[in-house]
CSV table of C-alpha atoms in Angstrom, one decimal:
chain,number,residue,atom,x,y,z
O,1,MET,CA,0.0,0.0,0.0
O,2,LEU,CA,3.0,2.3,0.3
O,3,ASN,CA,3.9,2.6,-3.4
O,4,LYS,CA,1.0,4.2,-5.2
O,5,LYS,CA,0.8,6.7,-8.1
O,6,SER,CA,0.2,10.1,-6.8
O,7,VAL,CA,-1.2,13.3,-8.2
O,8,ASP,CA,2.4,14.2,-9.1
O,9,ASP,CA,2.5,11.3,-11.6
O,10,LEU,CA,-0.4,12.6,-13.7
O,11,GLN,CA,0.0,14.3,-17.0
O,12,ALA,CA,-3.1,16.4,-16.2
O,13,LYS,CA,-3.0,19.3,-18.7
O,14,GLY,CA,-6.3,19.4,-20.6
O,15,LYS,CA,-7.5,16.2,-18.9
O,16,LYS,CA,-10.7,15.8,-17.0
O,17,VAL,CA,-9.7,14.6,-13.5
O,18,LEU,CA,-12.3,13.3,-11.1
O,19,VAL,CA,-11.2,13.9,-7.5
O,20,ARG,CA,-13.0,12.1,-4.6
O,21,CYS,CA,-12.6,14.4,-1.6
O,22,ASP,CA,-13.9,14.2,2.0
O,23,PHE,CA,-16.2,17.2,2.3
O,24,ASN,CA,-18.2,15.5,5.0
O,25,VAL,CA,-18.2,18.8,7.1
O,26,PRO,CA,-20.5,19.7,10.0
O,27,LEU,CA,-23.3,22.0,9.1
O,28,LYS,CA,-25.6,24.2,11.3
O,29,ASN,CA,-28.5,26.0,9.7
O,30,GLY,CA,-26.8,25.6,6.3
O,31,GLU,CA,-23.5,27.1,7.5
O,32,ILE,CA,-20.2,25.1,7.8
O,33,THR,CA,-19.0,25.1,11.4
O,34,ASP,CA,-15.6,23.4,10.8
O,35,GLU,CA,-13.8,23.8,7.5
O,36,THR,CA,-10.8,21.5,8.3
O,37,ARG,CA,-11.7,19.0,5.7
O,38,ILE,CA,-12.1,21.6,3.0
O,39,VAL,CA,-8.7,23.2,3.8
O,40,ALA,CA,-7.1,19.7,3.8
O,41,ALA,CA,-8.3,19.1,0.2
O,42,LEU,CA,-6.9,22.4,-1.2
O,43,PRO,CA,-3.3,21.3,-2.0
O,44,THR,CA,-4.4,18.5,-4.4
O,45,ILE,CA,-7.1,20.7,-6.1
O,46,GLN,CA,-4.7,23.7,-6.5
O,47,LYS,CA,-2.0,21.4,-7.9
O,48,LEU,CA,-4.5,20.1,-10.6
O,49,ILE,CA,-5.7,23.7,-11.4
O,50,GLY,CA,-2.1,24.8,-11.7
O,51,ASP,CA,-1.4,21.8,-14.1
O,52,GLY,CA,-4.3,22.9,-16.4
O,53,ALA,CA,-6.6,20.1,-15.5
O,54,LYS,CA,-10.4,20.3,-15.7
O,55,VAL,CA,-11.1,19.4,-12.0
O,56,ILE,CA,-14.4,17.5,-11.2
O,57,LEU,CA,-14.9,17.1,-7.4
O,58,CYS,CA,-17.2,14.6,-5.7
O,59,SER,CA,-17.9,13.7,-2.0
O,60,HIS,CA,-20.5,12.5,0.4
O,61,LEU,CA,-21.9,14.5,3.2
O,62,GLY,CA,-23.9,13.1,6.2
O,63,LYS,CA,-25.6,9.7,6.3
O,64,VAL,CA,-28.6,10.6,4.0
O,65,LYS,CA,-31.0,8.2,5.8
O,66,ASN,CA,-34.2,9.8,4.5
O,67,GLY,CA,-33.3,10.3,0.9
O,68,PRO,CA,-31.8,13.4,-0.8
O,69,ASN,CA,-32.5,16.7,0.9
O,70,GLU,CA,-31.3,20.3,0.8
O,71,GLY,CA,-30.0,20.0,4.4
O,72,GLU,CA,-27.3,17.6,3.2
O,73,SER,CA,-26.6,19.3,-0.2
O,74,LEU,CA,-23.0,20.2,-1.0
O,75,ALA,CA,-24.0,23.7,-2.0
O,76,PRO,CA,-22.4,25.4,1.1
O,77,VAL,CA,-19.2,23.5,0.3
O,78,ALA,CA,-19.2,24.9,-3.3
O,79,LYS,CA,-19.6,28.4,-1.8
O,80,ARG,CA,-16.7,28.0,0.7
O,81,LEU,CA,-14.5,26.3,-1.9
O,82,SER,CA,-15.0,29.2,-4.3
O,83,GLU,CA,-13.8,31.6,-1.6
O,84,LYS,CA,-10.8,29.5,-0.7
O,85,LEU,CA,-9.7,28.9,-4.3
O,86,GLY,CA,-10.4,32.5,-5.5
O,87,ARG,CA,-12.4,31.2,-8.5
O,88,GLU,CA,-15.9,30.0,-9.1
O,89,VAL,CA,-16.6,26.4,-8.3
O,90,VAL,CA,-19.6,25.4,-10.5
O,91,PHE,CA,-22.0,23.4,-8.4
O,92,VAL,CA,-24.2,20.7,-10.1
O,93,SER,CA,-27.2,20.6,-7.8
O,94,ASP,CA,-28.8,17.6,-9.6
O,95,TYR,CA,-29.7,14.9,-7.0
O,96,ASN,CA,-28.9,12.3,-9.7
O,97,VAL,CA,-25.2,13.4,-9.3
O,98,THR,CA,-24.1,12.2,-12.7
O,99,GLY,CA,-27.1,13.2,-14.9
O,100,GLU,CA,-27.4,15.5,-17.8
O,101,ALA,CA,-26.7,18.6,-15.7
O,102,ALA,CA,-23.3,17.1,-14.7
O,103,THR,CA,-22.4,16.1,-18.3
O,104,LYS,CA,-23.2,19.6,-19.6
O,105,ALA,CA,-21.2,21.3,-16.8
O,106,VAL,CA,-18.2,19.1,-17.6
O,107,GLU,CA,-18.5,19.6,-21.4
O,108,ALA,CA,-18.4,23.4,-20.8
O,109,MET,CA,-15.2,23.3,-18.7
O,110,ASN,CA,-11.9,25.0,-19.7
O,111,GLU,CA,-8.5,24.2,-18.3
O,112,GLY,CA,-8.2,25.1,-14.7
O,113,ASP,CA,-12.0,25.1,-14.1
O,114,VAL,CA,-13.6,23.4,-11.1
O,115,VAL,CA,-17.0,21.6,-10.9
O,116,LEU,CA,-18.4,20.1,-7.7
O,117,LEU,CA,-21.0,17.3,-8.1
O,118,GLN,CA,-23.9,16.8,-5.7
O,119,ASN,CA,-23.6,14.6,-2.6
O,120,THR,CA,-22.7,11.1,-3.9
O,121,ARG,CA,-25.0,9.5,-1.2
O,122,PHE,CA,-28.0,11.1,-2.9
O,123,ARG,CA,-27.6,8.3,-5.5
O,124,GLY,CA,-28.6,5.7,-2.8
O,125,LYS,CA,-26.4,2.9,-1.5
O,126,GLU,CA,-23.0,3.3,-3.3
O,127,GLU,CA,-21.8,-0.1,-2.1
O,128,THR,CA,-24.7,-2.1,-3.7
O,129,LYS,CA,-25.4,-3.3,-7.3
O,130,ASN,CA,-26.7,0.3,-7.9
O,131,GLY,CA,-23.0,1.2,-7.3
O,132,GLU,CA,-21.8,-0.5,-10.6
O,133,GLU,CA,-23.9,1.8,-12.8
O,134,PHE,CA,-23.0,4.9,-10.7
O,135,SER,CA,-19.3,3.9,-10.9
O,136,ARG,CA,-19.5,3.7,-14.7
O,137,GLU,CA,-21.3,7.1,-14.9
O,138,LEU,CA,-18.7,8.8,-12.7
O,139,ALA,CA,-15.9,7.3,-14.8
O,140,ALA,CA,-17.6,8.5,-18.0
O,141,LEU,CA,-17.2,12.1,-16.9
O,142,ALA,CA,-13.4,11.9,-16.5
O,143,ASP,CA,-10.1,10.8,-18.0
O,144,ASP,CA,-8.2,10.2,-14.8
O,145,TYR,CA,-9.2,9.7,-11.1
O,146,VAL,CA,-7.7,10.9,-7.9
O,147,CYS,CA,-8.7,9.6,-4.4
O,148,ASP,CA,-8.0,12.1,-1.7
O,149,ALA,CA,-10.7,11.0,0.8
O,150,PHE,CA,-8.8,8.9,3.3
O,151,GLY,CA,-11.8,9.0,5.7
O,152,SER,CA,-13.8,7.0,3.2
O,153,SER,CA,-11.0,4.8,1.9
O,154,HIS,CA,-12.0,1.8,4.0
O,155,ARG,CA,-15.3,1.6,2.1
O,156,ALA,CA,-15.6,-0.2,-1.2
O,157,HIS,CA,-18.0,2.4,-2.6
O,158,ALA,CA,-18.7,3.5,-6.2
O,159,SER,CA,-17.0,6.9,-5.8
O,160,VAL,CA,-14.1,5.4,-3.8
O,161,GLU,CA,-13.2,2.1,-5.4
O,162,GLY,CA,-15.8,1.2,-8.1
O,163,VAL,CA,-15.0,4.1,-10.4
O,164,THR,CA,-11.3,3.0,-10.7
O,165,LYS,CA,-12.2,-0.1,-12.7
O,166,PHE,CA,-13.9,1.9,-15.4
O,167,ILE,CA,-11.1,4.6,-15.5
O,168,THR,CA,-8.6,1.7,-16.1
O,169,GLU,CA,-10.8,0.3,-18.8
O,170,LYS,CA,-10.7,3.6,-20.7
O,171,GLY,CA,-6.8,3.8,-20.3
O,172,GLY,CA,-6.9,6.4,-17.5
O,173,THR,CA,-4.8,6.6,-14.4
O,174,ASN,CA,-6.0,6.1,-10.8
O,175,ALA,CA,-3.8,8.0,-8.3
O,176,VAL,CA,-3.9,9.2,-4.7
O,177,GLY,CA,-4.0,12.9,-3.7
O,178,TYR,CA,-1.6,14.7,-1.3
O,179,LEU,CA,-3.8,14.1,1.7
O,180,MET,CA,-4.0,10.3,1.0
O,181,GLN,CA,-0.3,10.2,0.3
O,182,LYS,CA,0.4,11.8,3.7
O,183,GLU,CA,-1.8,9.4,5.5
O,184,ILE,CA,-0.2,6.4,3.8
O,185,ASP,CA,3.3,7.7,4.5
O,186,PHE,CA,2.7,8.4,8.2
O,187,LEU,CA,0.4,5.5,9.2
O,188,GLY,CA,2.1,3.0,6.8
O,189,ASN,CA,5.6,3.8,7.9
O,190,ALA,CA,4.6,3.9,11.6
O,191,VAL,CA,3.2,0.4,11.4
O,192,GLU,CA,5.5,-1.3,8.8
O,193,ASN,CA,8.8,0.6,9.3
O,194,PRO,CA,8.8,2.5,12.6
O,195,VAL,CA,11.8,4.3,14.1
O,196,ARG,CA,12.1,2.6,17.5
O,197,PRO,CA,11.2,2.6,20.4
O,198,PHE,CA,7.6,2.5,19.0
O,199,VAL,CA,4.9,3.3,21.5
O,200,ALA,CA,1.2,2.7,20.7
O,201,ILE,CA,-1.5,4.2,22.9
O,202,LEU,CA,-5.1,2.9,22.7
O,203,GLY,CA,-8.0,4.3,24.5
O,204,GLY,CA,-11.8,4.8,23.9
O,205,ALA,CA,-14.7,3.0,25.4
O,206,LYS,CA,-14.8,-0.6,24.0
O,207,VAL,CA,-12.3,-3.4,23.6
O,208,ALA,CA,-14.5,-4.8,20.9
O,209,ASP,CA,-13.8,-1.8,18.6
O,210,LYS,CA,-10.1,-2.5,18.8
O,211,LEU,CA,-9.7,-6.3,19.0
O,212,ASN,CA,-7.5,-6.6,15.9
O,213,VAL,CA,-5.7,-3.4,16.4
O,214,ILE,CA,-4.5,-4.5,19.8
O,215,SER,CA,-3.3,-7.9,18.4
O,216,ASN,CA,-1.6,-6.3,15.4
O,217,LEU,CA,0.1,-3.5,17.3
O,218,LEU,CA,1.5,-5.9,19.9
O,219,GLU,CA,3.4,-7.5,17.1
O,220,LYS,CA,4.7,-4.1,15.8
O,221,CYS,CA,5.3,-1.9,18.8
O,222,ASP,CA,7.7,-2.0,21.8
O,223,THR,CA,5.2,-0.7,24.3
O,224,LEU,CA,1.4,-0.8,24.2
O,225,ILE,CA,-0.5,1.6,26.6
O,226,ILE,CA,-4.1,1.0,27.3
O,227,GLY,CA,-6.4,3.7,28.7
O,228,GLY,CA,-10.1,4.7,28.5
O,229,GLY,CA,-13.1,2.5,29.2
O,230,MET,CA,-11.4,-0.5,27.5
O,231,ALA,CA,-8.8,-0.6,30.3
O,232,PHE,CA,-11.4,-1.9,32.8
O,233,THR,CA,-11.9,-5.1,30.8
O,234,PHE,CA,-8.2,-5.7,31.0
O,235,LEU,CA,-8.1,-4.9,34.8
O,236,LYS,CA,-11.0,-7.3,35.4
O,237,ALA,CA,-9.2,-10.0,33.3
O,238,GLN,CA,-6.3,-9.6,35.8
O,239,GLY,CA,-8.8,-10.5,38.6
O,240,LEU,CA,-9.3,-7.0,39.9
O,241,SER,CA,-12.6,-5.6,41.0
O,242,VAL,CA,-13.7,-2.7,38.8
O,243,GLY,CA,-17.0,-1.7,40.5
O,244,ASN,CA,-19.6,-0.3,38.0
O,245,SER,CA,-16.9,0.6,35.4
O,246,LEU,CA,-17.6,-0.2,31.7
O,247,VAL,CA,-16.6,-3.9,31.1
O,248,ASP,CA,-17.1,-6.2,28.2
O,249,ASP,CA,-17.4,-9.6,30.0
O,250,THR,CA,-17.3,-11.4,26.6
O,251,LYS,CA,-13.8,-10.2,26.0
O,252,LEU,CA,-12.1,-11.2,29.3
O,253,ASP,CA,-10.5,-14.2,27.8
O,254,TYR,CA,-9.3,-12.2,24.8
O,255,CYS,CA,-7.7,-9.6,27.2
O,256,LYS,CA,-5.9,-12.5,29.0
O,257,GLU,CA,-4.6,-13.8,25.7
O,258,MET,CA,-3.3,-10.3,24.8
O,259,MET,CA,-1.5,-10.0,28.1
O,260,GLU,CA,0.0,-13.4,27.6
O,261,LYS,CA,1.0,-12.5,24.0
O,262,ALA,CA,2.7,-9.3,25.2
O,263,GLU,CA,4.7,-11.3,27.7
O,264,LYS,CA,5.7,-14.0,25.1
O,265,LEU,CA,6.8,-11.3,22.6
O,266,GLY,CA,8.7,-9.4,25.3
O,267,LYS,CA,6.5,-6.3,24.9
O,268,LYS,CA,5.5,-3.9,27.6
O,269,LEU,CA,1.7,-3.7,28.1
O,270,LEU,CA,0.9,-0.8,30.5
O,271,LEU,CA,-2.5,-0.6,32.3
O,272,PRO,CA,-3.8,2.1,34.7
O,273,VAL,CA,-2.4,2.0,38.2
O,274,ASP,CA,-4.8,4.5,39.6
O,275,THR,CA,-8.3,5.7,38.4
O,276,VAL,CA,-10.5,8.7,38.7
O,277,ILE,CA,-13.9,7.4,39.9
O,278,ALA,CA,-17.4,8.8,40.3
O,279,ALA,CA,-20.8,7.5,41.5
O,280,ALA,CA,-22.3,7.8,38.0
O,281,PHE,CA,-21.5,8.9,34.5
O,282,PRO,CA,-22.0,12.7,34.2
O,283,ASN,CA,-25.4,13.8,32.7
O,284,PRO,CA,-25.1,16.0,30.7
O,285,ILE,CA,-21.7,14.7,29.6
O,286,ASP,CA,-20.0,18.0,30.4
O,287,GLY,CA,-21.9,18.6,33.6
O,288,PRO,CA,-20.5,18.9,37.1
O,289,VAL,CA,-19.3,15.6,38.6
O,290,GLU,CA,-17.9,14.7,42.0
O,291,VAL,CA,-14.7,12.5,41.7
O,292,LYS,CA,-11.9,11.0,43.7
O,293,VAL,CA,-8.8,9.1,42.8
O,294,VAL,CA,-8.2,5.5,44.0
O,295,ALA,CA,-5.7,2.8,43.1
O,296,SER,CA,-7.0,0.7,40.2
O,297,ASN,CA,-7.4,-2.4,42.5
O,298,GLU,CA,-9.5,-0.4,45.0
O,299,ILE,CA,-12.6,0.7,43.0
O,300,PRO,CA,-15.6,0.4,45.2
O,301,ASN,CA,-18.5,-1.7,44.0
O,302,ASP,CA,-20.9,1.3,43.7
O,303,MET,CA,-18.4,3.6,41.8
O,304,GLU,CA,-17.1,3.6,38.2
O,305,GLY,CA,-13.8,4.6,36.6
O,306,LEU,CA,-14.0,7.6,34.2
O,307,ASP,CA,-10.4,8.6,33.6
O,308,ILE,CA,-6.9,7.5,34.3
O,309,GLY,CA,-5.4,8.8,37.6
O,310,PRO,CA,-2.4,11.2,38.0
O,311,LYS,CA,0.1,8.3,38.7
O,312,THR,CA,-1.0,6.5,35.5
O,313,ALA,CA,-0.7,9.8,33.6
O,314,GLU,CA,2.8,10.1,34.8
O,315,LEU,CA,3.7,6.5,33.9
O,316,TYR,CA,2.3,6.9,30.4
O,317,ALA,CA,4.0,10.3,29.9
O,318,GLU,CA,7.3,8.6,30.9
O,319,ALA,CA,6.9,5.9,28.4
O,320,VAL,CA,6.2,8.5,25.6
O,321,LYS,CA,9.4,10.5,26.6
O,322,THR,CA,11.7,7.7,25.4
O,323,ALA,CA,9.8,6.9,22.2
O,324,LYS,CA,10.8,7.8,18.7
O,325,THR,CA,7.4,6.9,17.1
O,326,VAL,CA,4.1,7.2,18.9
O,327,VAL,CA,0.6,6.3,17.5
O,328,TRP,CA,-2.4,7.3,19.6
O,329,ASN,CA,-6.0,6.2,19.0
O,330,GLY,CA,-8.7,6.9,21.6
O,331,PRO,CA,-9.0,9.2,24.7
O,332,MET,CA,-7.9,8.2,28.2
O,333,GLY,CA,-11.3,9.1,29.8
O,334,VAL,CA,-14.4,11.1,29.3
O,335,PHE,CA,-12.4,14.0,27.8
O,336,GLU,CA,-15.6,16.0,26.9
O,337,ASN,CA,-16.0,16.7,30.7
O,338,PRO,CA,-13.5,19.2,32.1
O,339,THR,CA,-13.2,17.3,35.4
O,340,LEU,CA,-12.5,14.0,33.5
O,341,ALA,CA,-10.1,15.3,30.8
O,342,ALA,CA,-6.9,15.4,32.9
O,343,GLY,CA,-5.7,12.0,31.7
O,344,THR,CA,-6.2,12.8,28.0
O,345,ILE,CA,-4.6,16.2,28.5
O,346,ALA,CA,-1.6,14.6,30.2
O,347,VAL,CA,-1.0,12.2,27.3
O,348,ALA,CA,-1.6,15.0,24.7
O,349,LYS,CA,0.9,17.2,26.5
O,350,ALA,CA,3.5,14.4,26.7
O,351,LEU,CA,3.1,13.9,22.9
O,352,ALA,CA,3.4,17.6,22.3
O,353,GLU,CA,6.7,17.8,24.2
O,354,THR,CA,8.4,14.7,22.7
O,355,GLU,CA,10.8,14.8,19.8
O,356,ALA,CA,9.2,11.6,18.4
O,357,THR,CA,7.1,11.3,15.3
O,358,THR,CA,3.6,11.6,16.8
O,359,ILE,CA,0.6,10.2,14.8
O,360,ILE,CA,-3.0,10.7,16.0
O,361,GLY,CA,-5.4,8.1,14.6
O,362,GLY,CA,-8.4,10.3,13.8
O,363,GLY,CA,-11.9,10.1,15.5
O,364,ASP,CA,-12.1,11.1,19.2
O,365,SER,CA,-8.4,11.4,19.7
O,366,ALA,CA,-8.1,13.9,16.9
O,367,ALA,CA,-11.1,15.8,18.3
O,368,ALA,CA,-9.5,15.7,21.8
O,369,VAL,CA,-6.0,16.9,20.6
O,370,ASN,CA,-7.6,19.8,18.6
O,371,GLN,CA,-10.0,20.8,21.3
O,372,LEU,CA,-7.2,20.8,23.9
O,373,GLY,CA,-5.1,23.0,21.7
O,374,PHE,CA,-2.3,20.5,20.9
O,375,GLY,CA,-3.1,19.9,17.2
O,376,ASP,CA,-0.2,21.9,15.8
O,377,LYS,CA,2.3,20.1,18.0
O,378,MET,CA,1.6,16.7,16.4
O,379,SER,CA,3.5,15.3,13.4
O,380,HIS,CA,0.2,14.0,11.8
O,381,ILE,CA,-3.4,14.0,12.7
O,382,SER,CA,-5.3,11.4,10.6
O,383,THR,CA,-8.5,12.6,8.8
O,384,GLY,CA,-10.1,9.2,9.1
O,385,GLY,CA,-11.1,7.5,12.3
O,386,GLY,CA,-12.5,4.2,10.9
O,387,ALA,CA,-9.9,4.1,8.1
O,388,SER,CA,-7.0,4.7,10.4
O,389,LEU,CA,-8.2,2.0,12.7
O,390,GLU,CA,-8.4,-0.5,9.9
O,391,PHE,CA,-4.9,0.6,8.7
O,392,LEU,CA,-3.6,0.0,12.2
O,393,GLU,CA,-5.3,-3.4,12.1
O,394,GLY,CA,-3.2,-4.3,9.0
O,395,LYS,CA,-6.2,-4.4,6.8
O,396,GLU,CA,-6.1,-3.5,3.1
O,397,LEU,CA,-8.1,-0.3,2.5
O,398,PRO,CA,-10.2,-0.6,-0.8
O,399,GLY,CA,-9.6,3.1,-1.7
O,400,VAL,CA,-5.9,2.8,-1.3
O,401,ALA,CA,-5.6,-0.7,-2.9
O,402,ALA,CA,-7.5,0.5,-6.0
O,403,ALA,CA,-5.0,3.2,-6.9
O,404,ASP,CA,-2.4,2.2,-9.5
O,405,ASN,CA,1.0,1.0,-8.3
O,406,ARG,CA,4.0,3.1,-9.4
């Protein structure tokens, strides 16, 4: 997956290039509240404009559960993109996405022009048989294809993977954009070729979400740190009482296996030594909550753990200090609550202060790092939560695999 043709390998002048972006931005009353994903797509788009390509952009937005609707239209993205690029982005509002309106808009393009198609999910389920026809129609609009939507690259959808088959059939090139290239370089090298010591930090609520990640990373890293709600299943598997803390009893044997695996491979597996506990989960999530800190083997039966304690934070920060590569996926506690964010802040601070290559695996960890103001101190923050998790599992991502090899 590390040797794909990139946007730099295209002879794009005069060509129609379809670019799959990730414009799945948050909207409130039709206004974009966070433009990070739009900004992330600009380098690839600007490169193609500069090369004299006719740039056709496509993306999904939202889940589109109740059929096409103006609330999930990409119209606000076209407006913001026009401002960012300093040129008009022609928006094709047709809910069919690739219909006559799209064909006409593309036919009217000159070199350096940009067209944005309507939300790809308006076409219905992209991953079903309907996807074949949609893939063919998308490919009919373009000569070459660029995938720059890492956040969708783990899905074998028409606009991500399906279209590449038909681009190849017509003699075109399938490449990755700058954003995808960066993700492949950072995540791929971290997992396959890390500078050691390599420390992996996994948090979040459930062990079930990260079963294969834990197993795969144990084989690759030198130290594996476990925090967040998933730590309590490991602690219970050690025979400790964890009170009312979140536990997945069906995964206790798995956690025992992973601890044995770590020992067999000579890897360090670090678990919390102290825990911040409360009588109940805060409601609302950011509301006031009364807490105290206890050793991880002293959680009372009527209390639950909601963050790692200060000694654990220190232990984890120490492990990060000596690392040369750090991958972090999942917060250490209920970071949305100011009282329960201390563990996540401590880990983020340790990563911000280290000289190591630091890679944040998207999703909640990316949100936490950005919200806490440490975003600019990280080497790389992944734009895809699910995709980065699957990458860390060692899975092949359809959107990456479908790009042509160099």
